[in-house]
GROMACS .gro file of C-alpha atoms in nm:
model
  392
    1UNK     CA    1  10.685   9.775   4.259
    2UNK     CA    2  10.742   9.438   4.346
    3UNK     CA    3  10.439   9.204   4.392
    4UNK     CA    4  10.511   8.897   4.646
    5UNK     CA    5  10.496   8.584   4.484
    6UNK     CA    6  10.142   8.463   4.706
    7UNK     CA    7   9.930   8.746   4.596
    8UNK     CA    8   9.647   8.672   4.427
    9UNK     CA    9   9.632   8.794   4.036
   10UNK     CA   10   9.290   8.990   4.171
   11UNK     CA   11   9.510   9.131   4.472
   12UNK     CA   12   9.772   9.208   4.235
   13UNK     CA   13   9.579   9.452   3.986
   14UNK     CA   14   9.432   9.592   4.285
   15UNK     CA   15   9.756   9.662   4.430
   16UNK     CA   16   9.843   9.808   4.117
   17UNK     CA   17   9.579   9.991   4.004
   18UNK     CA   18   9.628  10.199   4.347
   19UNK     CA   19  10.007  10.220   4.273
   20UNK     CA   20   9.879  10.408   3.958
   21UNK     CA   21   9.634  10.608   4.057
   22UNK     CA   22   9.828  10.743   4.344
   23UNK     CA   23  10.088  10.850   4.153
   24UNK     CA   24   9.816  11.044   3.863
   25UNK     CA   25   9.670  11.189   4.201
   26UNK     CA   26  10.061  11.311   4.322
   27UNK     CA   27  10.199  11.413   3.999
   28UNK     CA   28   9.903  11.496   3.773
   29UNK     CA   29   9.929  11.370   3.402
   30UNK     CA   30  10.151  11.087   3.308
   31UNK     CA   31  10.210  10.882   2.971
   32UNK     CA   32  10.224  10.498   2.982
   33UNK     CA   33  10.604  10.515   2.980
   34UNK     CA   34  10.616  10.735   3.275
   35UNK     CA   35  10.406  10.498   3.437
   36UNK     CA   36  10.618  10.187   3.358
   37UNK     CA   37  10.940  10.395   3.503
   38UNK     CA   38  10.778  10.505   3.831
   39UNK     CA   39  10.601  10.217   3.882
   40UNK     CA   40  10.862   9.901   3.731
   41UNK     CA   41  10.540   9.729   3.598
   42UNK     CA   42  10.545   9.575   3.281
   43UNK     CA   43  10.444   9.731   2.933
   44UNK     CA   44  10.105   9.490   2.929
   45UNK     CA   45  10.003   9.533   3.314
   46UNK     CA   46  10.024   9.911   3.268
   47UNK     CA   47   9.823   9.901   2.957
   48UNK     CA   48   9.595   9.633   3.125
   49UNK     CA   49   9.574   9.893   3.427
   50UNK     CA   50   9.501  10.186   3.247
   51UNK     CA   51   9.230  10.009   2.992
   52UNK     CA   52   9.064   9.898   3.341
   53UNK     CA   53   9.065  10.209   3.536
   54UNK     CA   54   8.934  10.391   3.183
   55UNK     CA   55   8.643  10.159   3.186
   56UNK     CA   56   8.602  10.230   3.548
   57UNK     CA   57   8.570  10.549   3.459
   58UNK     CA   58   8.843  10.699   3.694
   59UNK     CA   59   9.116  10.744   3.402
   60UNK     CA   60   9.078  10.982   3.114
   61UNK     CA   61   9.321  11.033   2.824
   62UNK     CA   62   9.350  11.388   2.849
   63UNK     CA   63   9.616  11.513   2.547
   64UNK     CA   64   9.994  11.361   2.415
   65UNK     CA   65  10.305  11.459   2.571
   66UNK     CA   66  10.563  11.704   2.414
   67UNK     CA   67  10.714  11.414   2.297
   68UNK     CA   68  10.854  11.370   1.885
   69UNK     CA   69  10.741  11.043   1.822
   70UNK     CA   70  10.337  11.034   1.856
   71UNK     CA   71  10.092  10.715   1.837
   72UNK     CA   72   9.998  10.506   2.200
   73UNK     CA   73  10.302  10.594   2.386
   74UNK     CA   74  10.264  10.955   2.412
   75UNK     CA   75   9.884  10.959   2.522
   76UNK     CA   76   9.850  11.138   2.852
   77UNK     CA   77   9.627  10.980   3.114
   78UNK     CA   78   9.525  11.160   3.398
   79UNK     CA   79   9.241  11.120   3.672
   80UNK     CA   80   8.849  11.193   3.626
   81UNK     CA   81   8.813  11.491   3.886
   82UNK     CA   82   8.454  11.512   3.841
   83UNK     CA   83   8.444  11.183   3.920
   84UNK     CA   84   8.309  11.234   4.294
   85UNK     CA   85   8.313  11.539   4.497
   86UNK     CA   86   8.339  11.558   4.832
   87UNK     CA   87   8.335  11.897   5.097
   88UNK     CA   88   8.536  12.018   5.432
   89UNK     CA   89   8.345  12.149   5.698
   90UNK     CA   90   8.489  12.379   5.954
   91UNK     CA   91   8.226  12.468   6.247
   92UNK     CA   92   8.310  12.718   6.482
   93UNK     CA   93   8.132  12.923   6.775
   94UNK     CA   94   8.221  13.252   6.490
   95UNK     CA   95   8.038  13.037   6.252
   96UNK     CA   96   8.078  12.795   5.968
   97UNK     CA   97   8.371  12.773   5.707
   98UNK     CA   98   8.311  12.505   5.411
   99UNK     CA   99   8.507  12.373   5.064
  100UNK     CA  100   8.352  12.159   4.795
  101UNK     CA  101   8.653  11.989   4.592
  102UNK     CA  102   8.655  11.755   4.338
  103UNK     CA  103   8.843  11.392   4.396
  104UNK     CA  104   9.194  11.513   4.354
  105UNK     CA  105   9.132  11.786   4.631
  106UNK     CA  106   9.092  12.122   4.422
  107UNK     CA  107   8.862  12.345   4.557
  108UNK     CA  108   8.546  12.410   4.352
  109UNK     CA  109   8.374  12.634   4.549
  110UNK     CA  110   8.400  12.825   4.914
  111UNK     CA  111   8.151  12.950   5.102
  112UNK     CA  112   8.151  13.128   5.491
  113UNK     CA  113   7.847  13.160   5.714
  114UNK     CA  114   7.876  13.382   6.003
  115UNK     CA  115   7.709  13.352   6.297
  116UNK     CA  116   7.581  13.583   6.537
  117UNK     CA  117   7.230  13.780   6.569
  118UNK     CA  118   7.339  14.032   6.330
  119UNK     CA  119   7.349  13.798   6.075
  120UNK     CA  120   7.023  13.637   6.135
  121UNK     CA  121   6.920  13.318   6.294
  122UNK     CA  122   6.878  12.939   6.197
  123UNK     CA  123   7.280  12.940   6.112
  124UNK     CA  124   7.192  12.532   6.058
  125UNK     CA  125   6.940  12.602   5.798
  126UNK     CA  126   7.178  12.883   5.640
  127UNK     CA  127   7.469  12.664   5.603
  128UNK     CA  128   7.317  12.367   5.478
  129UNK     CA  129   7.204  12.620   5.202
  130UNK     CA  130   7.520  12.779   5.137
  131UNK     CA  131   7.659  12.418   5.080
  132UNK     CA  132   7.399  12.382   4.830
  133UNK     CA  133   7.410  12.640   4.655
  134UNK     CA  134   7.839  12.670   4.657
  135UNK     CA  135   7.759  12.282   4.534
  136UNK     CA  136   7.485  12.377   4.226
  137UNK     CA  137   7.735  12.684   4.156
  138UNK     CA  138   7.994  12.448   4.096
  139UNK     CA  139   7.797  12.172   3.876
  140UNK     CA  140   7.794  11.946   4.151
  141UNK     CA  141   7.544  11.709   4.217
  142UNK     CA  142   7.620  11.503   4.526
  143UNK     CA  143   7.846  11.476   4.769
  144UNK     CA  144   8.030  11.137   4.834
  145UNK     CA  145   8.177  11.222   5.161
  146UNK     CA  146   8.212  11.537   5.403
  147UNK     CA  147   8.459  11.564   5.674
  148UNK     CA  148   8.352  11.809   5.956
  149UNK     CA  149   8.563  11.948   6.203
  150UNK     CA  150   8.406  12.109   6.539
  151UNK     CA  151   8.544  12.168   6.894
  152UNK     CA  152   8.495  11.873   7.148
  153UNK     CA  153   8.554  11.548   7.182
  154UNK     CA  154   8.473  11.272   6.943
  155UNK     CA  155   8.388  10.945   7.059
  156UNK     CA  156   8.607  10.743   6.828
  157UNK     CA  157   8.405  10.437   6.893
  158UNK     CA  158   8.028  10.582   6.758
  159UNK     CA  159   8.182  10.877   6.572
  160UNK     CA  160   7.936  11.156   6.822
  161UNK     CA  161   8.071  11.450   6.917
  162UNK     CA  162   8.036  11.481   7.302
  163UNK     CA  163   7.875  11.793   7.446
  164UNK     CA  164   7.985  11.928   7.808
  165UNK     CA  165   7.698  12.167   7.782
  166UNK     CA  166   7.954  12.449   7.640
  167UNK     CA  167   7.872  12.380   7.269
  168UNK     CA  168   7.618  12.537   7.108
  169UNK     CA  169   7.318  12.385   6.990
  170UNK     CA  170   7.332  12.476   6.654
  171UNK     CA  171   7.656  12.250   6.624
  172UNK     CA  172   7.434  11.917   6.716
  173UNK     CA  173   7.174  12.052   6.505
  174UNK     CA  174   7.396  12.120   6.154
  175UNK     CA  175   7.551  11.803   6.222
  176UNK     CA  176   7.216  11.570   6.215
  177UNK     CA  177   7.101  11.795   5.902
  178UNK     CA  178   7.414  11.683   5.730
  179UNK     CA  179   7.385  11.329   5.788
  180UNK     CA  180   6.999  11.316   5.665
  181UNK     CA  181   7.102  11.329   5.300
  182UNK     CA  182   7.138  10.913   5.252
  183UNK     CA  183   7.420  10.904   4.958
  184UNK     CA  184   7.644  11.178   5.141
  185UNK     CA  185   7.898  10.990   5.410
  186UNK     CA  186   7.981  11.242   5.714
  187UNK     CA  187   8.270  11.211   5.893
  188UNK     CA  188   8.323  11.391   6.217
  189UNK     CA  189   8.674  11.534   6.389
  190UNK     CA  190   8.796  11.737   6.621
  191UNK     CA  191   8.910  12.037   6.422
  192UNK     CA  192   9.266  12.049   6.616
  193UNK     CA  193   9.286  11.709   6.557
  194UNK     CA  194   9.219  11.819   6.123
  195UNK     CA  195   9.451  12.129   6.187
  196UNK     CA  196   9.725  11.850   6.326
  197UNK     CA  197   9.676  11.629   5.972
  198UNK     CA  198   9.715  11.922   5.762
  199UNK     CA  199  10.046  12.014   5.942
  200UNK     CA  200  10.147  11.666   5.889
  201UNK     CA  201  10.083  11.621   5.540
  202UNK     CA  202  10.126  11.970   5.392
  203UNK     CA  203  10.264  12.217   5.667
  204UNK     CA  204  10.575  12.231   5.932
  205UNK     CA  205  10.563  11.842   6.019
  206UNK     CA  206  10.593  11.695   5.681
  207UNK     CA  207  10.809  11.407   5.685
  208UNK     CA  208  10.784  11.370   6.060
  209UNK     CA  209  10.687  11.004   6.165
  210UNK     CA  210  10.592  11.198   6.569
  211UNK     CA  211  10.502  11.526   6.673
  212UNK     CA  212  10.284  11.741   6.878
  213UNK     CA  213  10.061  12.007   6.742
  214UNK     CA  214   9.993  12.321   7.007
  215UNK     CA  215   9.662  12.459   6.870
  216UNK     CA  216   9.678  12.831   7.102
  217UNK     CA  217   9.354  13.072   6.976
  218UNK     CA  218   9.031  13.113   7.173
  219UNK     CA  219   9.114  12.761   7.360
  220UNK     CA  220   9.388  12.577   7.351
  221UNK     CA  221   9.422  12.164   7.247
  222UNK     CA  222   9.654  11.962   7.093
  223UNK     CA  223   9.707  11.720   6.799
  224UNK     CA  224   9.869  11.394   6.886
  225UNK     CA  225  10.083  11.201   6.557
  226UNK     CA  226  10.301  10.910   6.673
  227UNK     CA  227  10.440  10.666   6.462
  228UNK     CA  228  10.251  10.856   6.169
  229UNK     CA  229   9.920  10.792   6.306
  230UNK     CA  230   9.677  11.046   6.472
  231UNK     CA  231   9.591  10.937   6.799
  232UNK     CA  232   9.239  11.008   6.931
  233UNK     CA  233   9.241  10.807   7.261
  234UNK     CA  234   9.019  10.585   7.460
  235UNK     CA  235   8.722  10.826   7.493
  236UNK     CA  236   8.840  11.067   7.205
  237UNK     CA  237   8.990  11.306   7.432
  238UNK     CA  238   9.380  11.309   7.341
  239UNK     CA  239   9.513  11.629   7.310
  240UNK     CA  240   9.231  11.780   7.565
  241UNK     CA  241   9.580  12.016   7.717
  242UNK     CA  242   9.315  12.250   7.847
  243UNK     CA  243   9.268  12.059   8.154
  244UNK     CA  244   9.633  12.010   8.201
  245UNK     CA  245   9.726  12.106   8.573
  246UNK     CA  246  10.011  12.335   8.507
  247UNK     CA  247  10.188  12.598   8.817
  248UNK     CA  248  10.067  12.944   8.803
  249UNK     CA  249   9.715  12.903   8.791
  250UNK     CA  250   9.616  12.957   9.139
  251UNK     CA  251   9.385  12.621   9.120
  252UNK     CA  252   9.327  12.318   8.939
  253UNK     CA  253   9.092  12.249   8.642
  254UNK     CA  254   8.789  11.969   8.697
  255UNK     CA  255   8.580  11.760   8.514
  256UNK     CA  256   8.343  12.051   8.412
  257UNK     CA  257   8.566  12.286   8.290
  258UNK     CA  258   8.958  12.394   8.227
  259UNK     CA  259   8.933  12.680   8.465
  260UNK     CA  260   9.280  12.606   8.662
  261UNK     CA  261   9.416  12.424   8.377
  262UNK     CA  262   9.713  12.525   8.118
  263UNK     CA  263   9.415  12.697   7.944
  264UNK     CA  264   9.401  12.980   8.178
  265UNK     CA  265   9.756  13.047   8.139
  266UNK     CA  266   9.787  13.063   7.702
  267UNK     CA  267   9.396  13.147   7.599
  268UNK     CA  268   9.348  13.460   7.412
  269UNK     CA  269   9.193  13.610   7.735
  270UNK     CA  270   9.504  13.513   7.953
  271UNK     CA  271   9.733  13.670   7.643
  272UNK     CA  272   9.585  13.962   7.671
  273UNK     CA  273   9.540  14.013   8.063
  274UNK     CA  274   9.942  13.905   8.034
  275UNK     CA  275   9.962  14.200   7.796
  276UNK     CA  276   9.788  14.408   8.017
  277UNK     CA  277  10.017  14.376   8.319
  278UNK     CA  278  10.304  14.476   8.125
  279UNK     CA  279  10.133  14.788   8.015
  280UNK     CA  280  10.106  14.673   7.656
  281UNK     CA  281   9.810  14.842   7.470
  282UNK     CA  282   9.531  14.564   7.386
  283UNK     CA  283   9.343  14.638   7.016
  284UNK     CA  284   8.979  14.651   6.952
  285UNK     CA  285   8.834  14.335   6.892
  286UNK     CA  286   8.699  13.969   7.018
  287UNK     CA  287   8.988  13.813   7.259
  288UNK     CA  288   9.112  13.634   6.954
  289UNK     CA  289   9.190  13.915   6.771
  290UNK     CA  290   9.311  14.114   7.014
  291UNK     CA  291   9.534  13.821   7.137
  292UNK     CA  292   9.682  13.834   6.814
  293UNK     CA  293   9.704  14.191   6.756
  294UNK     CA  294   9.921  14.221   7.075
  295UNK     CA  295  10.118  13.949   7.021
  296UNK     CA  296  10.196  14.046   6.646
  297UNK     CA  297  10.291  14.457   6.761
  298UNK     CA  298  10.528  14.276   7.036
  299UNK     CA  299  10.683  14.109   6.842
  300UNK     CA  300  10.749  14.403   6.593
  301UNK     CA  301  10.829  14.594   6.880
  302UNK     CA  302  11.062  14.351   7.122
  303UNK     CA  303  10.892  14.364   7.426
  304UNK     CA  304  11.099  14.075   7.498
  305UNK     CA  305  10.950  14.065   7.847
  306UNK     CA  306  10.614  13.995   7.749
  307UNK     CA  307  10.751  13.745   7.514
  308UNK     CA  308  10.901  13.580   7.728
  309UNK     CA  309  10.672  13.501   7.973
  310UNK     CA  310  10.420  13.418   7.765
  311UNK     CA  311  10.704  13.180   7.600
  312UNK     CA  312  10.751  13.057   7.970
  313UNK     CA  313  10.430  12.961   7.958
  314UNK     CA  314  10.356  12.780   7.667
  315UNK     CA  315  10.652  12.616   7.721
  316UNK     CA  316  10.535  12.442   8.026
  317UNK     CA  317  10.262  12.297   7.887
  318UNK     CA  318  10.456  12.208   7.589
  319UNK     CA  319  10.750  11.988   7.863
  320UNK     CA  320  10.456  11.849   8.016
  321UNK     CA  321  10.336  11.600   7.697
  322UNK     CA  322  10.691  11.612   7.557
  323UNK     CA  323  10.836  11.403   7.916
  324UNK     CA  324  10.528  11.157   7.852
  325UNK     CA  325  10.522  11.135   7.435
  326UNK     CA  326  10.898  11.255   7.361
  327UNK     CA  327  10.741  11.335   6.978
  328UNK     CA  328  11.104  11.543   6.904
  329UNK     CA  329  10.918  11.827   6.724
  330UNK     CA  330  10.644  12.029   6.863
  331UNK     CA  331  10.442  12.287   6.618
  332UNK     CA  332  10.248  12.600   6.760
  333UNK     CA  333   9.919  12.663   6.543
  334UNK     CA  334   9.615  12.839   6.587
  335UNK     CA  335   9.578  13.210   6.554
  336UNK     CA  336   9.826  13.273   6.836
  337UNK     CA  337  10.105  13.054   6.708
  338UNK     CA  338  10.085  13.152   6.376
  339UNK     CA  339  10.069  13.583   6.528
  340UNK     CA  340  10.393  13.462   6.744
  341UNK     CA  341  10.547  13.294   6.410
  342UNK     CA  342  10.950  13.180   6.396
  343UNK     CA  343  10.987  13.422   6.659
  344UNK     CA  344  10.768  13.259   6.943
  345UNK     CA  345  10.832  12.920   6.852
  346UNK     CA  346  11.212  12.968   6.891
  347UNK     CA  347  11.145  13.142   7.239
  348UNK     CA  348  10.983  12.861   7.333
  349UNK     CA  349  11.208  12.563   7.234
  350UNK     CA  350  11.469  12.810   7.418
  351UNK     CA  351  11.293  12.742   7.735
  352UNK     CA  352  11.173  12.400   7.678
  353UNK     CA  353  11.567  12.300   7.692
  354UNK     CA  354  11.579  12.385   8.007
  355UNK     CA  355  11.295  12.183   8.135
  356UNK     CA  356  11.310  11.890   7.949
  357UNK     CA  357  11.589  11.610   7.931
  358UNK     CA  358  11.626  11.587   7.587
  359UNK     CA  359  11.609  11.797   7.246
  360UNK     CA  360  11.248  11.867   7.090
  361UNK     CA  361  11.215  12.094   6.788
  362UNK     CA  362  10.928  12.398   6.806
  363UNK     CA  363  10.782  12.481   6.488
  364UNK     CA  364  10.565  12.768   6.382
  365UNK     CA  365  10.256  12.636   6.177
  366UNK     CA  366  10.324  12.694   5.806
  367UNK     CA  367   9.946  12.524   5.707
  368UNK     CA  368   9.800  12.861   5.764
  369UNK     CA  369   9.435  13.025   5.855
  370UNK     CA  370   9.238  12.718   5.707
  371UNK     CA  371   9.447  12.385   5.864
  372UNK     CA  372   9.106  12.306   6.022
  373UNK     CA  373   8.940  12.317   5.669
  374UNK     CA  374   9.243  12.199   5.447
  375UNK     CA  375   9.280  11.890   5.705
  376UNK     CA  376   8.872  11.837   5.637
  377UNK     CA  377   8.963  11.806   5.270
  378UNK     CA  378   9.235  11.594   5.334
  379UNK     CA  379   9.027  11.357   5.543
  380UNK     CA  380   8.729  11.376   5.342
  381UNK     CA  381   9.003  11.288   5.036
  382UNK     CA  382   9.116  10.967   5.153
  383UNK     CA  383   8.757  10.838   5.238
  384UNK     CA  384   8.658  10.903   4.893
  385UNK     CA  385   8.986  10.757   4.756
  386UNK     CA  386   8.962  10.440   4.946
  387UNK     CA  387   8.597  10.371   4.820
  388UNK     CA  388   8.710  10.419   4.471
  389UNK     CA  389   9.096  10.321   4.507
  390UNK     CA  390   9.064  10.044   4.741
  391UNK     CA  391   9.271  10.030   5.040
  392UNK     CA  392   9.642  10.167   4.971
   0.00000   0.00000   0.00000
């Protein structure tokens, strides 16, 4: 790396210490002459780097490399991971997912709390215990920053999460016992918008500067990237595609609710009244998993009618953002686009060429059951990172 001549020397290590420790955080254990290749710093400013970010106490010499000749040069150096800690939060209506992982983002402990009567009440009290305990379990201590993801919209500008009334109160209520403990930052994001960064940085849209993630499951809502960025919006509310006025609904959605809206055409209810009218046996279940269920045996089966209409579908919704965004590569997650798979998604870019002007890529999700919480991590990651790092 190159530094430009009217940095300053402390902008310089800074800039290089990051360089570094990026590159310990990407590839794991490196010697001093690995560094100086990957890097193209000098012999003394990596061994000025690494004696700095030892007494910092974020660098560790951790073994010697295979390596003949031993002495300085074959020292491996390699981050402190138990150097802060940090936890993903994924809240749902079900219930409450969580991770604790250490600073290079491997897990240390899991823990699920369901909700429902069954299972007992105060679900806020019970899952600010199972963080604690999945915490003291793992020799953790504190927690330098959580990342939460929940449905609804986040106001970008105070970091709230907005409540139409349809959330439940326990959400509001887990949130404000998370932010009373003073040394723990909490961070707070739409969960398709966490399911959309995990995609991006570890699933179907890697390397992909623009593209759209489809989030189809109980709701539906969408994941904005453009230019490599997530996009939020004025209010917080890109990617809302529940309240997108689409044909075929019979009405149109309003302020207070999606009814009407390209919701009522791809939920897991309308998946499964669509199965129904093709005589397709529905499974036992909640409308998630039946949704999936019946989309899964179709599939297996080749009711290619079903399929395609319900491809028909999506992809209207889908033609609607591309004509405004034109991302070039769309990805279908949630439960029901990762049921529908390869298959689904190439139904739908089928169709999509016919309504749209130019070429867009569908996807299936490859980030899996837990984008919501993996893109939590992720989040939660990089806040941690840039307090210790500094800004990359």
């Amino acid at each position: 790396m190159t530094i430009a001549r009217t940095a300053t020397p402390s902008t310089a290590r800074a800039i290089n210490d990051r360089l570094a420790l990026d590159l310990l955080l990407a590839q794991g254990p490196l010697t001093a002459t690995e560094l100086r290749g990957l890097t193209g710093l000098s012999r003394p400013t990596v061994a000025d780097l690494l004696e700095r970010l030892q007494r910092a106490g974020l660098v560790t010499v951790v073994g010697e490399s295979g390596e003949q000749r031993r002495g300085p040069n074959a020292r491996l150096y390699a981050l402190v991971a138990d150097r802060a800690h940090l936890a993903g939060i994924d809240v749902r209506a079900t219930g409450v997912s969580l991770v604790v992982a250490d600073l290079t983002g491997r897990t240390v402990a899991t823990a699920e709390v369901p909700a429902g009567p069954e299972h007992g009440e105060d679900l806020t009290g019970r899952s600010l215990r199972a963080l604690a305990e999945a915490c003291a379990g793992a020799g953790v201590r504190r927690l330098h920053t959580v990342a939460v993801g929940a449905p609804g919209v986040v106001d970008p500008a105070t970091g709230e999460l907005h409540n139409s009334g349809q959330l439940p109160r326990w959400h509001a209520e887990l949130l404000a016992g998370l932010r009373a403990e003073p040394e723990t930052e909490v961070l707070l994001e739409n969960e398709v918008n966490l399911a959309g960064i995990a995609e991006h940085r570890i699933g179907a849209a890697q390397g992909r500067e623009d593209f759209v993630l489809f989030w189809l499951g109980h709701g539906t809502g969408a994941s904005v990237v453009l230019g490599g960025r997530l996009r939020r919006g004025a209010s917080g509310g890109t990617g809302e595609i529940g309240f997108l006025p689409v044909p075929g609904t019979g009405g149109l959605p309003t302020a207070d609710g999606c009814d009407g809206g390209f919701d009522s055409m791809v939920s897991s209810r309308a998946v499964c009244e669509l199965a129904r009218e093709h005589g397709l046996a529905v499974p036992p279940g909640g409308p998630v998993e039946q949704a999936e269920g019946v989309l899964r045996a179709a599939i297996e089966t080749g009711e290619s009618a079903f399929l395609a209409e319900l491809a028909e579908r999506i992809a209207v919704g889908v033609a609607a953002v591309c004509v405004v965004l034109d991302p070039g590569c769309v990805v279908l997650g949630g439960e029901l686009g990762r049921a529908g798979g390869a298959e689904l998604a190439a139904l739908v870019e089928r169709r999509l060429a016919g309504l749209c002007p130019f070429n867009t890529e569908v996807r299936a999700g490859t980030a899996g059951g837990g984008a919501v919480l993996a893109g939590a991590v992720l989040t939660a990651g990089d806040a941690v990172r840039r307090d210790f790092f500094g800004e990359p």
